[in-house]
Structures are given as structure tokens and as C-alpha cells.
Amino acid sequence: MANEYQPLPTLTLPRTTDLVQLEQRPHPPINMHSPALSVMTDLRLVNPVGIRGDADLREAHQRMISHGIRLLFVHDDDGSLLGIVTAVDLLGERPIQCMKEHGKHHADLQVSDVMTPRDKLDALRLEDVAAANVGQLIATMKQLGRQHALVLEINSGNGHYEVCGLFSTSHMARLLGMPLSFIRVPQALSEIQYSLLYTG
């Protein structure tokens, strides 16, 4: 059977051979009219980095550092998505709030204590993203007040939703060459009360 195929030509590596540096590769210019997919991290091509909900905060932080990322997908033993945890969740006010509310020491906190749970996350449908441009995506994330947005598609095999993409305002800001930072305006009185009680 192998006789049916012709081998490819080869070459000896020249002296001027370098390893590719992904961040230094030229990107096509990105602007507000560019397709939204051009700024999406495609998790069908890039393995998402995850962590178990019962891992401690130090392990989560070390994993972010070792992978050069600021977000981890939190999962259970079966691989089901429980939520996400960001560097801000680990290093911001959430651990302090949790220590006060539950009387825990920092070393006893788990990722599940400070993550944003699945039912509190906003997501976009892949088919909507595929028809959108960067400007629409930025307007959406500004309205949500989020630094990250997940993209979902349905697995035709089992009918489950799957997270297939991720948008990050810091990634988009680098590609656009402009700052993008959204502060969420509280949408309800309960959110304002919570903010005054627990984050002041």
C-alpha cells in the first residue's frame, strides 16, 4: 500500500535555522471590522489548561505561571466544567472574603472557593461569533463587564454543550494595540448591597 504514495523531498537544516516563536510571528492587522474569530483562542486547536476544583490556590497560581496564562478551566474528576478561575480571583479580594466568611486559613482555600461557577458565566454561541466582527464582540464584553468570554458549540455526538473558544480582553488589546478594560456596572440593588458589604 505504501508504494502508492510518493515520498516528500527533504532538506538538511541550514545554519540559519531557528525555532518558531509564536508571539513574534507576524499577525494580519486586526481592527474593529476584522472577523471576531480572528481574535478567539480556538480550544479545538489549543488544549485548554484545566485544574480540579479541590486543588489549592498555590497550585492554581503555579499552573498559570508555568503556562503563561491568566485563566484556568475548573473541572471535576469526570472532566465536567465546574467554572473558571482567573489570576484576579486568586490574587484579588476573593480569597480574603472567603477567609473572613468561612474562617479558613489561606492554605486551606481551594480553587472551588474562589472560582466563578459555571452557572454565573456568560457564553456566546459559535454560530453568532462566526457572523460577528471584533467591534461587536468588544461591545458585548463591555456590556457584560467581563475580561473573558466563553464560546460554546453543541457536540452532535452526545448533544452536550462544549466550550470551544475563549475571548480575552488582554489578548484582543495586544492585537488591536489599544487598551481594553471593562468595569462592570452593578445591574441590581442586590449586587450593590453585596459590593458595599463584602468588598468595601
PDB file of C-alpha atoms in Angstrom:
ATOM      1  CA  MET A   1       0.000   0.000   0.000  1.00  0.00           C
ATOM      2  CA  ALA A   2       2.889   2.394   0.785  1.00  0.00           C
ATOM      3  CA  ASN A   3       4.030   2.052  -2.827  1.00  0.00           C
ATOM      4  CA  GLU A   4       1.011   4.091  -3.925  1.00  0.00           C
ATOM      5  CA  TYR A   5       2.416   7.254  -2.322  1.00  0.00           C
ATOM      6  CA  GLN A   6       5.433   9.311  -3.355  1.00  0.00           C
ATOM      7  CA  PRO A   7       7.806  10.402  -0.571  1.00  0.00           C
ATOM      8  CA  LEU A   8       8.238  14.107   0.058  1.00  0.00           C
ATOM      9  CA  PRO A   9      11.554  15.859  -0.665  1.00  0.00           C
ATOM     10  CA  THR A  10      13.755  16.683   2.337  1.00  0.00           C
ATOM     11  CA  LEU A  11      16.465  19.218   3.054  1.00  0.00           C
ATOM     12  CA  THR A  12      19.335  19.453   5.513  1.00  0.00           C
ATOM     13  CA  LEU A  13      18.738  22.132   8.127  1.00  0.00           C
ATOM     14  CA  PRO A  14      20.651  25.295   7.180  1.00  0.00           C
ATOM     15  CA  ARG A  15      22.905  27.077   9.694  1.00  0.00           C
ATOM     16  CA  THR A  16      20.325  29.874   9.972  1.00  0.00           C
ATOM     17  CA  THR A  17      17.542  27.682  11.415  1.00  0.00           C
ATOM     18  CA  ASP A  18      15.542  28.976  14.395  1.00  0.00           C
ATOM     19  CA  LEU A  19      12.681  27.655  16.496  1.00  0.00           C
ATOM     20  CA  VAL A  20       9.451  29.470  15.724  1.00  0.00           C
ATOM     21  CA  GLN A  21       8.361  31.998  18.350  1.00  0.00           C
ATOM     22  CA  LEU A  22       4.577  32.146  18.190  1.00  0.00           C
ATOM     23  CA  GLU A  23       4.278  35.597  19.763  1.00  0.00           C
ATOM     24  CA  GLN A  24       6.792  37.047  17.278  1.00  0.00           C
ATOM     25  CA  ARG A  25       5.122  35.704  14.155  1.00  0.00           C
ATOM     26  CA  PRO A  26       3.532  38.448  12.067  1.00  0.00           C
ATOM     27  CA  HIS A  27      -0.211  38.621  12.597  1.00  0.00           C
ATOM     28  CA  PRO A  28      -2.513  40.037   9.966  1.00  0.00           C
ATOM     29  CA  PRO A  29      -3.615  43.515  11.100  1.00  0.00           C
ATOM     30  CA  ILE A  30      -6.626  43.380  13.406  1.00  0.00           C
ATOM     31  CA  ASN A  31      -9.198  46.153  13.593  1.00  0.00           C
ATOM     32  CA  MET A  32     -12.818  46.608  14.675  1.00  0.00           C
ATOM     33  CA  HIS A  33     -14.077  45.266  11.338  1.00  0.00           C
ATOM     34  CA  SER A  34     -11.994  42.060  11.487  1.00  0.00           C
ATOM     35  CA  PRO A  35     -13.876  38.785  11.989  1.00  0.00           C
ATOM     36  CA  ALA A  36     -14.428  38.002  15.672  1.00  0.00           C
ATOM     37  CA  LEU A  37     -12.966  34.540  15.077  1.00  0.00           C
ATOM     38  CA  SER A  38      -9.598  36.177  14.275  1.00  0.00           C
ATOM     39  CA  VAL A  39      -9.169  37.133  17.965  1.00  0.00           C
ATOM     40  CA  MET A  40     -10.654  33.968  19.505  1.00  0.00           C
ATOM     41  CA  THR A  41      -8.479  31.360  21.173  1.00  0.00           C
ATOM     42  CA  ASP A  42      -9.761  28.240  19.415  1.00  0.00           C
ATOM     43  CA  LEU A  43      -9.870  25.454  22.000  1.00  0.00           C
ATOM     44  CA  ARG A  44     -10.376  22.930  19.205  1.00  0.00           C
ATOM     45  CA  LEU A  45      -6.778  23.684  18.185  1.00  0.00           C
ATOM     46  CA  VAL A  46      -5.198  24.702  21.516  1.00  0.00           C
ATOM     47  CA  ASN A  47      -5.583  22.425  24.534  1.00  0.00           C
ATOM     48  CA  PRO A  48      -7.411  24.265  27.339  1.00  0.00           C
ATOM     49  CA  VAL A  49      -5.493  24.245  30.623  1.00  0.00           C
ATOM     50  CA  GLY A  50      -7.614  22.984  33.482  1.00  0.00           C
ATOM     51  CA  ILE A  51      -7.422  22.283  37.189  1.00  0.00           C
ATOM     52  CA  ARG A  52      -9.537  20.341  39.648  1.00  0.00           C
ATOM     53  CA  GLY A  53     -11.867  22.237  41.930  1.00  0.00           C
ATOM     54  CA  ASP A  54     -10.252  20.751  45.037  1.00  0.00           C
ATOM     55  CA  ALA A  55      -6.746  21.984  44.124  1.00  0.00           C
ATOM     56  CA  ASP A  56      -5.248  24.664  46.366  1.00  0.00           C
ATOM     57  CA  LEU A  57      -4.696  28.251  45.246  1.00  0.00           C
ATOM     58  CA  ARG A  58      -0.908  27.916  45.158  1.00  0.00           C
ATOM     59  CA  GLU A  59      -1.125  25.036  42.693  1.00  0.00           C
ATOM     60  CA  ALA A  60      -3.513  27.047  40.501  1.00  0.00           C
ATOM     61  CA  HIS A  61      -1.206  30.064  40.529  1.00  0.00           C
ATOM     62  CA  GLN A  62       1.831  27.931  39.676  1.00  0.00           C
ATOM     63  CA  ARG A  63      -0.041  26.341  36.782  1.00  0.00           C
ATOM     64  CA  MET A  64      -0.910  29.768  35.384  1.00  0.00           C
ATOM     65  CA  ILE A  65       2.715  30.875  35.652  1.00  0.00           C
ATOM     66  CA  SER A  66       4.103  27.712  34.044  1.00  0.00           C
ATOM     67  CA  HIS A  67       1.706  28.028  31.081  1.00  0.00           C
ATOM     68  CA  GLY A  68       1.923  31.823  30.799  1.00  0.00           C
ATOM     69  CA  ILE A  69      -1.842  32.252  31.129  1.00  0.00           C
ATOM     70  CA  ARG A  70      -4.260  34.077  33.427  1.00  0.00           C
ATOM     71  CA  LEU A  71      -7.272  31.732  33.322  1.00  0.00           C
ATOM     72  CA  LEU A  72      -7.841  28.065  34.152  1.00  0.00           C
ATOM     73  CA  PHE A  73     -10.881  25.910  33.447  1.00  0.00           C
ATOM     74  CA  VAL A  74     -12.061  24.223  36.653  1.00  0.00           C
ATOM     75  CA  HIS A  75     -13.324  20.663  36.273  1.00  0.00           C
ATOM     76  CA  ASP A  76     -14.338  17.661  38.346  1.00  0.00           C
ATOM     77  CA  ASP A  77     -12.942  14.121  38.234  1.00  0.00           C
ATOM     78  CA  ASP A  78     -15.061  13.316  35.165  1.00  0.00           C
ATOM     79  CA  GLY A  79     -13.877  16.357  33.234  1.00  0.00           C
ATOM     80  CA  SER A  80     -17.177  18.226  33.535  1.00  0.00           C
ATOM     81  CA  LEU A  81     -16.764  22.000  33.641  1.00  0.00           C
ATOM     82  CA  LEU A  82     -17.384  23.494  37.089  1.00  0.00           C
ATOM     83  CA  GLY A  83     -16.318  27.075  36.343  1.00  0.00           C
ATOM     84  CA  ILE A  84     -13.289  29.220  35.642  1.00  0.00           C
ATOM     85  CA  VAL A  85     -10.669  30.810  37.862  1.00  0.00           C
ATOM     86  CA  THR A  86      -8.570  33.798  36.857  1.00  0.00           C
ATOM     87  CA  ALA A  87      -5.412  35.379  38.246  1.00  0.00           C
ATOM     88  CA  VAL A  88      -7.588  38.174  39.653  1.00  0.00           C
ATOM     89  CA  ASP A  89      -9.673  35.573  41.527  1.00  0.00           C
ATOM     90  CA  LEU A  90      -6.536  34.066  43.053  1.00  0.00           C
ATOM     91  CA  LEU A  91      -4.706  37.297  43.908  1.00  0.00           C
ATOM     92  CA  GLY A  92      -7.587  39.722  44.497  1.00  0.00           C
ATOM     93  CA  GLU A  93     -10.242  40.105  47.171  1.00  0.00           C
ATOM     94  CA  ARG A  94     -11.975  36.720  46.838  1.00  0.00           C
ATOM     95  CA  PRO A  95      -9.541  34.715  48.994  1.00  0.00           C
ATOM     96  CA  ILE A  96      -9.734  37.359  51.744  1.00  0.00           C
ATOM     97  CA  GLN A  97     -13.544  37.380  51.614  1.00  0.00           C
ATOM     98  CA  CYS A  98     -13.636  33.591  51.795  1.00  0.00           C
ATOM     99  CA  MET A  99     -11.249  33.522  54.762  1.00  0.00           C
ATOM    100  CA  LYS A 100     -13.441  36.034  56.631  1.00  0.00           C
ATOM    101  CA  GLU A 101     -16.751  34.349  55.771  1.00  0.00           C
ATOM    102  CA  HIS A 102     -15.711  30.734  56.420  1.00  0.00           C
ATOM    103  CA  GLY A 103     -12.935  31.154  58.949  1.00  0.00           C
ATOM    104  CA  LYS A 104     -10.410  29.343  56.754  1.00  0.00           C
ATOM    105  CA  HIS A 105      -6.674  29.836  56.516  1.00  0.00           C
ATOM    106  CA  HIS A 106      -5.312  30.815  53.098  1.00  0.00           C
ATOM    107  CA  ALA A 107      -3.514  27.469  52.767  1.00  0.00           C
ATOM    108  CA  ASP A 108      -6.858  25.660  53.209  1.00  0.00           C
ATOM    109  CA  LEU A 109      -8.661  27.506  50.407  1.00  0.00           C
ATOM    110  CA  GLN A 110      -9.497  25.524  47.294  1.00  0.00           C
ATOM    111  CA  VAL A 111      -9.982  26.696  43.733  1.00  0.00           C
ATOM    112  CA  SER A 112     -13.725  25.983  44.075  1.00  0.00           C
ATOM    113  CA  ASP A 113     -13.872  28.576  46.887  1.00  0.00           C
ATOM    114  CA  VAL A 114     -12.777  31.477  44.671  1.00  0.00           C
ATOM    115  CA  MET A 115     -13.740  30.436  41.116  1.00  0.00           C
ATOM    116  CA  THR A 116     -16.640  31.818  39.116  1.00  0.00           C
ATOM    117  CA  PRO A 117     -19.056  28.860  38.960  1.00  0.00           C
ATOM    118  CA  ARG A 118     -20.484  27.629  35.686  1.00  0.00           C
ATOM    119  CA  ASP A 119     -23.990  28.994  36.337  1.00  0.00           C
ATOM    120  CA  LYS A 120     -22.579  32.518  36.773  1.00  0.00           C
ATOM    121  CA  LEU A 121     -20.712  32.543  33.451  1.00  0.00           C
ATOM    122  CA  ASP A 122     -21.880  34.188  30.255  1.00  0.00           C
ATOM    123  CA  ALA A 123     -21.222  32.402  26.978  1.00  0.00           C
ATOM    124  CA  LEU A 124     -21.584  33.093  23.261  1.00  0.00           C
ATOM    125  CA  ARG A 125     -22.733  30.672  20.579  1.00  0.00           C
ATOM    126  CA  LEU A 126     -20.131  29.780  17.975  1.00  0.00           C
ATOM    127  CA  GLU A 127     -22.536  30.457  15.113  1.00  0.00           C
ATOM    128  CA  ASP A 128     -23.145  34.009  16.400  1.00  0.00           C
ATOM    129  CA  VAL A 129     -19.418  34.626  16.831  1.00  0.00           C
ATOM    130  CA  ALA A 130     -18.710  33.338  13.313  1.00  0.00           C
ATOM    131  CA  ALA A 131     -21.019  36.019  11.886  1.00  0.00           C
ATOM    132  CA  ALA A 132     -19.690  38.869  14.092  1.00  0.00           C
ATOM    133  CA  ASN A 133     -16.779  41.290  13.930  1.00  0.00           C
ATOM    134  CA  VAL A 134     -14.329  42.432  16.605  1.00  0.00           C
ATOM    135  CA  GLY A 135     -16.266  45.642  17.268  1.00  0.00           C
ATOM    136  CA  GLN A 136     -19.449  43.704  18.081  1.00  0.00           C
ATOM    137  CA  LEU A 137     -17.500  41.371  20.342  1.00  0.00           C
ATOM    138  CA  ILE A 138     -15.926  44.259  22.268  1.00  0.00           C
ATOM    139  CA  ALA A 139     -19.358  45.881  22.675  1.00  0.00           C
ATOM    140  CA  THR A 140     -20.684  42.576  24.056  1.00  0.00           C
ATOM    141  CA  MET A 141     -17.849  42.157  26.550  1.00  0.00           C
ATOM    142  CA  LYS A 142     -18.183  45.789  27.616  1.00  0.00           C
ATOM    143  CA  GLN A 143     -21.889  45.250  28.276  1.00  0.00           C
ATOM    144  CA  LEU A 144     -21.125  42.099  30.276  1.00  0.00           C
ATOM    145  CA  GLY A 145     -18.285  43.804  32.127  1.00  0.00           C
ATOM    146  CA  ARG A 146     -16.092  40.739  31.623  1.00  0.00           C
ATOM    147  CA  GLN A 147     -12.420  40.269  30.868  1.00  0.00           C
ATOM    148  CA  HIS A 148     -13.143  36.843  29.351  1.00  0.00           C
ATOM    149  CA  ALA A 149     -15.969  35.332  27.329  1.00  0.00           C
ATOM    150  CA  LEU A 150     -16.533  31.663  26.562  1.00  0.00           C
ATOM    151  CA  VAL A 151     -17.779  30.309  23.238  1.00  0.00           C
ATOM    152  CA  LEU A 152     -19.993  27.215  23.068  1.00  0.00           C
ATOM    153  CA  GLU A 153     -20.981  24.737  20.402  1.00  0.00           C
ATOM    154  CA  ILE A 154     -23.127  21.610  20.608  1.00  0.00           C
ATOM    155  CA  ASN A 155     -21.414  18.248  20.299  1.00  0.00           C
ATOM    156  CA  SER A 156     -23.553  16.467  17.724  1.00  0.00           C
ATOM    157  CA  GLY A 157     -22.482  13.096  19.142  1.00  0.00           C
ATOM    158  CA  ASN A 158     -23.875  13.489  22.668  1.00  0.00           C
ATOM    159  CA  GLY A 159     -25.895  16.715  22.486  1.00  0.00           C
ATOM    160  CA  HIS A 160     -23.806  18.369  25.226  1.00  0.00           C
ATOM    161  CA  TYR A 161     -22.544  21.928  25.018  1.00  0.00           C
ATOM    162  CA  GLU A 162     -18.767  22.179  24.720  1.00  0.00           C
ATOM    163  CA  VAL A 163     -16.546  25.183  25.369  1.00  0.00           C
ATOM    164  CA  CYS A 164     -14.783  25.539  22.025  1.00  0.00           C
ATOM    165  CA  GLY A 165     -13.370  29.064  22.278  1.00  0.00           C
ATOM    166  CA  LEU A 166     -12.254  31.817  24.601  1.00  0.00           C
ATOM    167  CA  PHE A 167     -12.008  35.585  24.228  1.00  0.00           C
ATOM    168  CA  SER A 168      -9.679  37.617  26.441  1.00  0.00           C
ATOM    169  CA  THR A 169      -9.661  41.404  26.505  1.00  0.00           C
ATOM    170  CA  SER A 170      -5.900  41.424  27.210  1.00  0.00           C
ATOM    171  CA  HIS A 171      -5.266  39.262  24.105  1.00  0.00           C
ATOM    172  CA  MET A 172      -7.524  41.485  21.981  1.00  0.00           C
ATOM    173  CA  ALA A 173      -5.876  44.636  23.341  1.00  0.00           C
ATOM    174  CA  ARG A 174      -2.454  43.353  22.253  1.00  0.00           C
ATOM    175  CA  LEU A 175      -3.701  42.553  18.742  1.00  0.00           C
ATOM    176  CA  LEU A 176      -5.538  45.878  18.410  1.00  0.00           C
ATOM    177  CA  GLY A 177      -2.765  47.952  20.006  1.00  0.00           C
ATOM    178  CA  MET A 178      -5.207  49.695  22.335  1.00  0.00           C
ATOM    179  CA  PRO A 179      -6.256  49.334  25.999  1.00  0.00           C
ATOM    180  CA  LEU A 180      -9.420  47.362  26.764  1.00  0.00           C
ATOM    181  CA  SER A 181     -10.556  47.257  30.377  1.00  0.00           C
ATOM    182  CA  PHE A 182     -14.182  46.920  31.348  1.00  0.00           C
ATOM    183  CA  ILE A 183     -15.522  47.567  34.834  1.00  0.00           C
ATOM    184  CA  ARG A 184     -18.923  46.013  35.292  1.00  0.00           C
ATOM    185  CA  VAL A 185     -21.686  48.346  36.447  1.00  0.00           C
ATOM    186  CA  PRO A 186     -23.869  46.603  39.064  1.00  0.00           C
ATOM    187  CA  GLN A 187     -27.142  45.577  37.422  1.00  0.00           C
ATOM    188  CA  ALA A 188     -29.270  45.130  40.522  1.00  0.00           C
ATOM    189  CA  LEU A 189     -29.664  46.536  44.020  1.00  0.00           C
ATOM    190  CA  SER A 190     -28.567  43.188  45.497  1.00  0.00           C
ATOM    191  CA  GLU A 191     -25.238  43.469  43.678  1.00  0.00           C
ATOM    192  CA  ILE A 192     -24.700  46.992  45.048  1.00  0.00           C
ATOM    193  CA  GLN A 193     -25.520  45.785  48.571  1.00  0.00           C
ATOM    194  CA  TYR A 194     -23.128  42.840  48.230  1.00  0.00           C
ATOM    195  CA  SER A 195     -20.406  45.164  46.987  1.00  0.00           C
ATOM    196  CA  LEU A 196     -20.878  47.540  49.932  1.00  0.00           C
ATOM    197  CA  LEU A 197     -20.956  44.726  52.499  1.00  0.00           C
ATOM    198  CA  TYR A 198     -18.172  42.478  51.256  1.00  0.00           C
ATOM    199  CA  THR A 199     -15.803  44.413  49.023  1.00  0.00           C
ATOM    200  CA  GLY A 200     -15.561  47.736  50.788  1.00  0.00           C
TER     201      GLY A 200
END
